[in-house]
Amino acid sequence: MLDDIVRWTRANMVVNNPRVDFWPDAEMVGLRIAMFVGARFCFSGAYNKHFRRIPCILDFVMKPKDMDDTKKSKFFENLWYTLWHSTSFYWAASLFFTQSWRTDLYRGEFHVLFMGWKRQDMGADLHRWYSFEMAFWISSLVYLFLEKARKDFFIMLAHHLATSLLLAGSFLWNYWRIGLCVLLLHDVSDVFLYATKSGKDHLPRAVTEGLFVCLAISYFVLRMMIYPGVCVYTAIRTGYAPFVDPILATLFGAEPFPTDPEMIAAGVGCYSAPILLSVLFVLHCIWFTMIIQVAKKALRTSLHDTGDIRSDSDCSPVSSPVNQCAKPSREIEMKLAPEQGKNILRSRGPDSNTSANKLMAPSRNEKNVRHKKIDDDR
């Protein structure tokens, strides 16, 4: 058992991508991480007590004077992610449709994602795109610690960490085909997600509801059906073939899944890649339940009144289907009681002095408590 762990660790530490030169590429990715962090800070700022007063580009362009800091930071963050995912989707789609192996995917031959693993040359264009994707998601991971922690901090931490590890691993292990498919499937629904969140309070109701419908459909089809049915399934059937194939053959009479013997013998990412892809799918299921909750709320009221899936503080809008503010404390209610009595007096006229005085006057128990306290002090 120990020998297997050592062999697996050594295999996963080896760079199998002929396009990768480890230290120069690591330096390049590090510089791009710093570039993305700086670009995001200049573009949308950071929701932090030390940085929130520093103006960003969107402060001058949008001039959101009627927003508080929480809403403004959320709005700016959504615009940043909308811009990135739109660019990333266009870039990934332009690269995917130049690949000859995509026709095999259309025919259901999913094993082409890993078959001939060491002979899959990603090319200079994909190498450049991959380095930018890694830098962006690692910068998003870093940015979580620069902003005020939200209720979904650990969920987003798990998502960004799993995505960053998958990108780095597939880049080093030469699993770029499945990496390209995963990111392409995610970018489509992410464009609709952040566009909906950005325009919820700034676009006409029909536009935001149309974007939300596109989000729900694309999320269900791409992330809940195609992603697990193609990417997760292929990774599990390939990495765990010695365990999964006999079980499926016994239960369903399934044929063995075509795998690359060299990749299985090397053990490069065979066990870790399916686990990380499965973690992403679990997060998708959690977020899809939130989308369903927002959809139910929107059917009863309006999308503009449903709040946001992500919580920006410990107290979210009352209208949110996910988060609700705590009720006012007893101290606040006691402070408001005299003012309420005055309002009643003004509204009912001079004949209601008695009822108003009763409302504002302390009760007999309160008087007894006060007298007892004075006697104790004496």
Coordinates of C-alpha atoms in Angstrom, one line a residue:
M1 CA 0.0 0.0 0.0
L2 CA 2.8 2.4 0.9
D3 CA 4.6 1.6 -2.3
D4 CA 1.5 2.4 -4.3
I5 CA 1.2 5.8 -2.6
V6 CA 4.9 6.6 -3.2
R7 CA 4.5 5.6 -6.9
W8 CA 1.4 7.6 -7.3
T9 CA 3.0 10.7 -5.7
R10 CA 6.0 10.5 -7.9
A11 CA 3.9 10.0 -11.0
N12 CA 1.8 13.1 -10.2
M13 CA 4.9 15.2 -9.6
V14 CA 6.2 14.5 -13.1
V15 CA 5.5 17.1 -15.9
N16 CA 4.0 15.2 -18.8
N17 CA 3.1 18.1 -21.0
P18 CA 5.8 18.7 -23.6
R19 CA 4.7 22.3 -23.9
V20 CA 5.4 23.0 -20.2
D21 CA 8.7 24.4 -19.0
F22 CA 8.0 24.4 -15.3
W23 CA 9.8 27.4 -13.8
P24 CA 9.4 29.8 -16.7
D25 CA 5.7 28.9 -16.9
A26 CA 5.3 29.2 -13.1
E27 CA 6.9 32.7 -13.2
M28 CA 4.6 33.7 -16.1
V29 CA 1.5 32.5 -14.3
G30 CA 2.6 34.3 -11.1
L31 CA 2.9 37.6 -13.0
R32 CA -0.5 37.1 -14.5
I33 CA -2.0 36.4 -11.1
A34 CA -0.6 39.7 -9.9
M35 CA -2.0 41.3 -13.0
F36 CA -5.5 40.0 -12.5
V37 CA -5.5 41.0 -8.8
G38 CA -4.4 44.5 -9.7
A39 CA -6.8 44.7 -12.7
R40 CA -9.8 43.6 -10.6
F41 CA -8.9 46.1 -7.8
C42 CA -8.6 49.0 -10.3
F43 CA -11.8 47.9 -12.2
S44 CA -14.2 47.0 -9.4
G45 CA -12.4 47.7 -6.1
A46 CA -12.5 45.5 -3.0
Y47 CA -15.1 45.2 -0.3
N48 CA -12.9 45.6 2.7
K49 CA -12.7 48.1 5.5
H50 CA -9.2 49.1 4.4
F51 CA -9.9 49.4 0.7
R52 CA -13.6 50.2 0.4
R53 CA -13.0 54.0 0.3
I54 CA -10.5 53.8 -2.5
P55 CA -12.3 54.7 -5.8
C56 CA -12.2 52.3 -8.7
I57 CA -12.9 52.7 -12.4
L58 CA -16.5 51.7 -12.1
D59 CA -17.0 54.4 -9.4
F60 CA -16.3 57.1 -12.1
V61 CA -18.1 55.3 -14.9
M62 CA -21.3 54.2 -13.2
K63 CA -21.4 56.8 -10.4
P64 CA -23.7 54.7 -8.1
K65 CA -24.5 57.3 -5.5
D66 CA -27.8 55.7 -4.5
M67 CA -26.1 52.4 -3.5
D68 CA -24.6 51.5 -0.1
D69 CA -21.2 49.8 0.1
T70 CA -22.6 46.3 0.2
K71 CA -24.8 46.6 -2.9
K72 CA -22.1 48.5 -4.8
S73 CA -19.4 46.0 -4.2
K74 CA -21.7 43.1 -5.2
F75 CA -22.7 45.0 -8.4
F76 CA -19.1 45.7 -9.3
E77 CA -18.0 42.2 -8.6
N78 CA -20.8 40.8 -10.9
L79 CA -19.8 43.2 -13.7
W80 CA -16.2 42.0 -13.3
Y81 CA -17.2 38.3 -13.6
T82 CA -19.6 39.0 -16.5
L83 CA -16.7 40.6 -18.4
W84 CA -14.3 37.8 -17.7
H85 CA -16.7 34.9 -18.5
S86 CA -17.8 36.5 -21.7
T87 CA -14.2 36.9 -22.8
S88 CA -13.3 33.4 -21.6
F89 CA -16.3 31.8 -23.4
Y90 CA -15.5 33.4 -26.7
W91 CA -11.8 32.5 -26.4
A92 CA -12.5 28.8 -25.3
A93 CA -15.1 28.4 -28.1
S94 CA -12.8 29.7 -30.8
L95 CA -10.2 27.1 -29.6
F96 CA -12.6 24.2 -29.3
F97 CA -14.0 24.5 -32.8
T98 CA -10.6 24.3 -34.3
Q99 CA -9.9 20.8 -32.7
S100 CA -10.3 17.8 -34.9
W101 CA -11.2 15.4 -32.0
R102 CA -14.4 17.3 -31.3
T103 CA -16.3 15.3 -33.9
D104 CA -15.5 12.1 -31.9
L105 CA -17.2 13.7 -28.9
Y106 CA -20.3 14.4 -31.0
R107 CA -20.4 10.7 -31.8
G108 CA -20.2 9.7 -28.1
E109 CA -16.6 8.5 -28.2
F110 CA -15.6 10.2 -24.9
H111 CA -12.4 8.2 -24.5
V112 CA -10.7 10.6 -27.0
L113 CA -10.3 13.0 -24.1
F114 CA -7.6 10.8 -22.6
M115 CA -6.6 8.4 -25.4
G116 CA -3.1 9.0 -26.7
W117 CA -2.5 11.1 -23.6
K118 CA 1.2 11.8 -24.1
R119 CA 0.9 12.5 -27.8
Q120 CA -1.8 15.3 -27.4
D121 CA -0.1 18.5 -28.3
M122 CA -2.0 21.5 -27.0
G123 CA -0.2 24.1 -29.2
A124 CA 0.9 27.6 -28.4
D125 CA -2.6 29.1 -28.5
L126 CA -4.0 26.7 -25.9
H127 CA -0.9 27.0 -23.8
R128 CA -1.4 30.8 -23.6
W129 CA -5.2 30.4 -22.9
Y130 CA -4.5 27.8 -20.1
S131 CA -2.0 30.1 -18.4
F132 CA -4.5 32.9 -18.3
E133 CA -7.3 30.6 -17.0
M134 CA -5.0 29.4 -14.2
A135 CA -4.0 32.9 -13.3
F136 CA -7.6 34.1 -13.2
W137 CA -8.9 31.4 -10.9
I138 CA -5.9 31.5 -8.6
S139 CA -6.3 35.3 -8.4
S140 CA -10.0 34.8 -7.5
L141 CA -8.9 32.5 -4.8
V142 CA -6.5 35.1 -3.5
Y143 CA -9.2 37.8 -3.7
L144 CA -11.4 35.9 -1.3
F145 CA -9.0 36.8 1.5
L146 CA -8.8 40.5 0.4
E147 CA -12.5 41.1 0.8
K148 CA -14.9 40.8 3.7
A149 CA -15.9 37.2 4.4
R150 CA -19.4 36.2 3.3
K151 CA -21.7 33.4 4.4
D152 CA -20.7 31.3 1.3
F153 CA -16.9 31.8 1.9
F154 CA -16.1 28.2 2.4
I155 CA -18.2 27.1 -0.6
M156 CA -16.5 29.6 -2.8
L157 CA -13.1 28.6 -1.3
A158 CA -13.8 24.9 -2.2
H159 CA -14.9 25.9 -5.7
H160 CA -11.9 28.1 -6.4
L161 CA -9.5 25.7 -4.9
A162 CA -10.8 22.7 -6.8
T163 CA -10.8 24.7 -10.1
S164 CA -7.3 25.9 -9.6
L165 CA -6.0 22.4 -8.8
L166 CA -7.8 20.9 -11.8
L167 CA -6.3 23.6 -14.1
A168 CA -2.8 23.2 -12.7
G169 CA -3.0 19.4 -12.7
S170 CA -4.4 19.1 -16.2
F171 CA -1.8 21.6 -17.5
L172 CA 1.1 19.6 -16.0
W173 CA -0.3 16.2 -16.8
N174 CA -1.3 17.1 -20.4
Y175 CA -5.0 16.6 -19.8
W176 CA -5.9 19.8 -21.6
R177 CA -8.7 18.3 -23.7
I178 CA -11.0 17.6 -20.7
G179 CA -9.9 20.9 -19.2
L180 CA -11.0 22.8 -22.3
C181 CA -14.4 21.0 -22.3
V182 CA -15.0 21.7 -18.6
L183 CA -14.2 25.4 -18.8
L184 CA -16.3 25.8 -22.0
L185 CA -19.3 24.2 -20.3
H186 CA -19.0 26.4 -17.3
D187 CA -18.5 29.7 -19.0
V188 CA -21.8 29.6 -20.8
S189 CA -24.0 29.5 -17.7
D190 CA -21.6 31.8 -15.8
V191 CA -22.2 34.5 -18.4
F192 CA -26.0 34.3 -17.8
L193 CA -25.5 34.0 -14.0
Y194 CA -23.4 37.2 -13.6
A195 CA -25.3 39.1 -16.2
T196 CA -28.6 38.3 -14.4
K197 CA -27.1 39.4 -11.0
S198 CA -25.6 42.6 -12.5
G199 CA -28.9 43.7 -14.2
K200 CA -31.3 42.6 -11.6
D201 CA -31.7 46.1 -10.2
H202 CA -30.6 48.1 -13.3
L203 CA -32.3 46.5 -16.3
P204 CA -36.0 46.1 -17.2
R205 CA -37.9 43.3 -15.6
A206 CA -38.4 41.4 -18.9
V207 CA -34.7 41.5 -19.7
T208 CA -33.6 40.2 -16.3
E209 CA -36.2 37.5 -16.3
G210 CA -35.2 36.4 -19.8
L211 CA -31.5 36.2 -18.6
F212 CA -32.6 34.2 -15.6
V213 CA -34.5 31.7 -17.8
C214 CA -31.4 31.3 -20.0
L215 CA -29.4 30.8 -16.8
A216 CA -31.7 28.1 -15.5
I217 CA -31.8 26.2 -18.8
S218 CA -28.1 26.4 -19.5
Y219 CA -27.2 25.5 -16.0
F220 CA -29.4 22.4 -16.0
V221 CA -28.4 21.2 -19.4
L222 CA -24.6 21.9 -19.3
R223 CA -23.8 21.5 -15.6
M224 CA -26.3 19.0 -14.4
M225 CA -26.5 16.8 -17.5
I226 CA -23.6 17.2 -20.0
Y227 CA -20.8 17.9 -17.5
P228 CA -21.4 14.8 -15.3
G229 CA -22.4 12.7 -18.3
V230 CA -19.3 13.4 -20.3
C231 CA -16.5 14.9 -18.1
V232 CA -17.1 13.2 -14.7
Y233 CA -18.2 9.9 -16.3
T234 CA -15.2 9.7 -18.6
A235 CA -12.7 10.6 -15.8
I236 CA -14.2 8.0 -13.4
R237 CA -14.3 5.3 -16.1
T238 CA -10.8 6.0 -17.1
G239 CA -9.1 6.5 -13.7
Y240 CA -11.0 3.8 -11.8
A241 CA -11.4 1.4 -14.7
P242 CA -10.0 -1.7 -12.8
F243 CA -12.6 -1.2 -10.1
V244 CA -15.6 0.2 -12.1
D245 CA -15.5 -2.0 -15.2
P246 CA -16.1 -5.3 -13.4
I247 CA -19.0 -3.8 -11.4
L248 CA -20.7 -2.4 -14.4
A249 CA -20.1 -5.6 -16.4
T250 CA -21.8 -7.6 -13.6
L251 CA -24.7 -5.3 -13.1
F252 CA -25.5 -4.1 -16.6
G253 CA -23.3 -6.2 -18.9
A254 CA -21.3 -3.0 -19.9
E255 CA -18.2 -3.4 -22.0
P256 CA -14.8 -2.2 -20.7
F257 CA -14.2 1.5 -21.2
P258 CA -11.4 2.2 -23.8
T259 CA -8.4 3.5 -21.8
D260 CA -4.8 4.4 -22.4
P261 CA -2.7 1.6 -20.9
E262 CA 0.3 3.9 -20.6
M263 CA -1.7 6.4 -18.6
I264 CA -3.2 3.8 -16.3
A265 CA 0.3 2.3 -15.7
A266 CA 1.8 5.7 -14.9
G267 CA -1.1 6.6 -12.6
V268 CA -0.9 10.3 -13.5
G269 CA -4.0 12.0 -12.0
C270 CA -6.1 8.9 -12.4
Y271 CA -7.5 9.1 -8.9
S272 CA -7.3 12.8 -8.1
A273 CA -8.9 14.2 -11.3
P274 CA -12.2 12.3 -10.9
I275 CA -12.4 13.4 -7.2
L276 CA -11.9 17.0 -8.0
L277 CA -14.4 16.9 -10.9
S278 CA -16.9 15.3 -8.6
V279 CA -16.4 18.0 -6.0
L280 CA -17.3 20.6 -8.6
F281 CA -20.5 18.6 -9.4
V282 CA -21.5 18.5 -5.8
L283 CA -21.2 22.3 -5.7
H284 CA -23.3 22.5 -8.8
C285 CA -26.0 20.6 -7.1
I286 CA -26.0 22.9 -4.1
W287 CA -26.1 26.0 -6.3
F288 CA -28.8 24.6 -8.6
T289 CA -31.1 24.1 -5.5
M290 CA -30.6 27.9 -4.8
I291 CA -31.5 28.7 -8.4
I292 CA -34.7 26.6 -8.0
Q293 CA -35.5 28.6 -4.8
V294 CA -35.0 31.9 -6.7
A295 CA -37.2 30.6 -9.5
K296 CA -40.0 29.7 -7.1
K297 CA -39.8 33.1 -5.5
A298 CA -39.8 34.8 -8.9
L299 CA -43.0 33.0 -9.9
R300 CA -44.8 34.4 -6.9
T301 CA -43.4 37.9 -7.0
S302 CA -40.7 39.3 -9.3
L303 CA -37.1 38.6 -10.0
H304 CA -36.2 42.1 -8.8
D305 CA -37.5 41.2 -5.3
T306 CA -35.7 37.8 -4.9
G307 CA -32.4 39.0 -3.6
D308 CA -29.1 37.4 -4.4
I309 CA -27.9 33.8 -4.2
R310 CA -24.7 35.0 -2.5
S311 CA -24.9 36.7 0.9
D312 CA -22.7 39.8 1.3
S313 CA -23.1 40.1 5.1
D314 CA -24.7 38.5 8.1
C315 CA -28.0 40.2 7.3
S316 CA -29.4 40.0 3.8
P317 CA -32.5 41.6 2.3
V318 CA -35.8 40.4 3.8
S319 CA -37.1 39.5 0.3
S320 CA -34.2 37.1 -0.3
P321 CA -35.5 33.5 -0.5
V322 CA -32.2 32.3 1.0
N323 CA -31.3 34.8 3.7
Q324 CA -33.6 36.8 6.0
C325 CA -32.7 39.6 8.4
A326 CA -33.0 39.0 12.1
K327 CA -36.0 40.6 13.9
P328 CA -35.4 43.9 15.7
S329 CA -34.1 43.5 19.2
R330 CA -36.3 44.2 22.3
E331 CA -34.2 47.3 23.1
I332 CA -35.1 48.9 19.8
E333 CA -38.7 48.1 20.3
M334 CA -38.7 49.7 23.7
K335 CA -37.1 52.8 22.3
L336 CA -39.6 53.1 19.6
A337 CA -42.7 52.7 21.9
P338 CA -42.9 56.3 23.1
E339 CA -42.5 57.6 19.6
Q340 CA -45.3 55.3 18.4
G341 CA -47.5 56.7 21.2
K342 CA -46.9 60.2 20.0
N343 CA -47.8 59.2 16.4
I344 CA -51.1 57.7 17.7
L345 CA -51.8 60.9 19.6
R346 CA -51.3 63.0 16.5
S347 CA -53.4 60.8 14.3
R348 CA -56.4 60.4 16.6
G349 CA -56.5 64.0 18.0
P350 CA -57.1 65.3 21.5
D351 CA -59.7 62.7 22.5
S352 CA -57.1 60.0 22.5
N353 CA -54.9 61.4 25.2
T354 CA -55.8 58.7 27.6
S355 CA -54.9 55.8 25.3
A356 CA -51.7 57.4 24.2
N357 CA -50.6 58.1 27.8
K358 CA -51.3 54.5 28.7
L359 CA -49.1 53.4 25.8
M360 CA -46.2 55.8 26.8
A361 CA -46.6 55.3 30.6
P362 CA -44.6 52.6 32.4
S363 CA -46.6 49.6 33.7
R364 CA -47.2 48.9 37.4
N365 CA -44.6 46.1 37.3
E366 CA -42.0 48.4 35.9
K367 CA -42.7 51.0 38.6
N368 CA -42.3 48.4 41.3
V369 CA -39.0 47.2 39.8
R370 CA -37.7 50.8 39.7
H371 CA -38.7 51.5 43.3
K372 CA -37.1 48.3 44.5
K373 CA -33.9 49.2 42.7
I374 CA -33.9 52.6 44.3
D375 CA -34.4 51.0 47.8
D376 CA -31.6 48.6 47.2
D377 CA -29.2 51.4 46.1
R378 CA -30.1 53.2 49.4

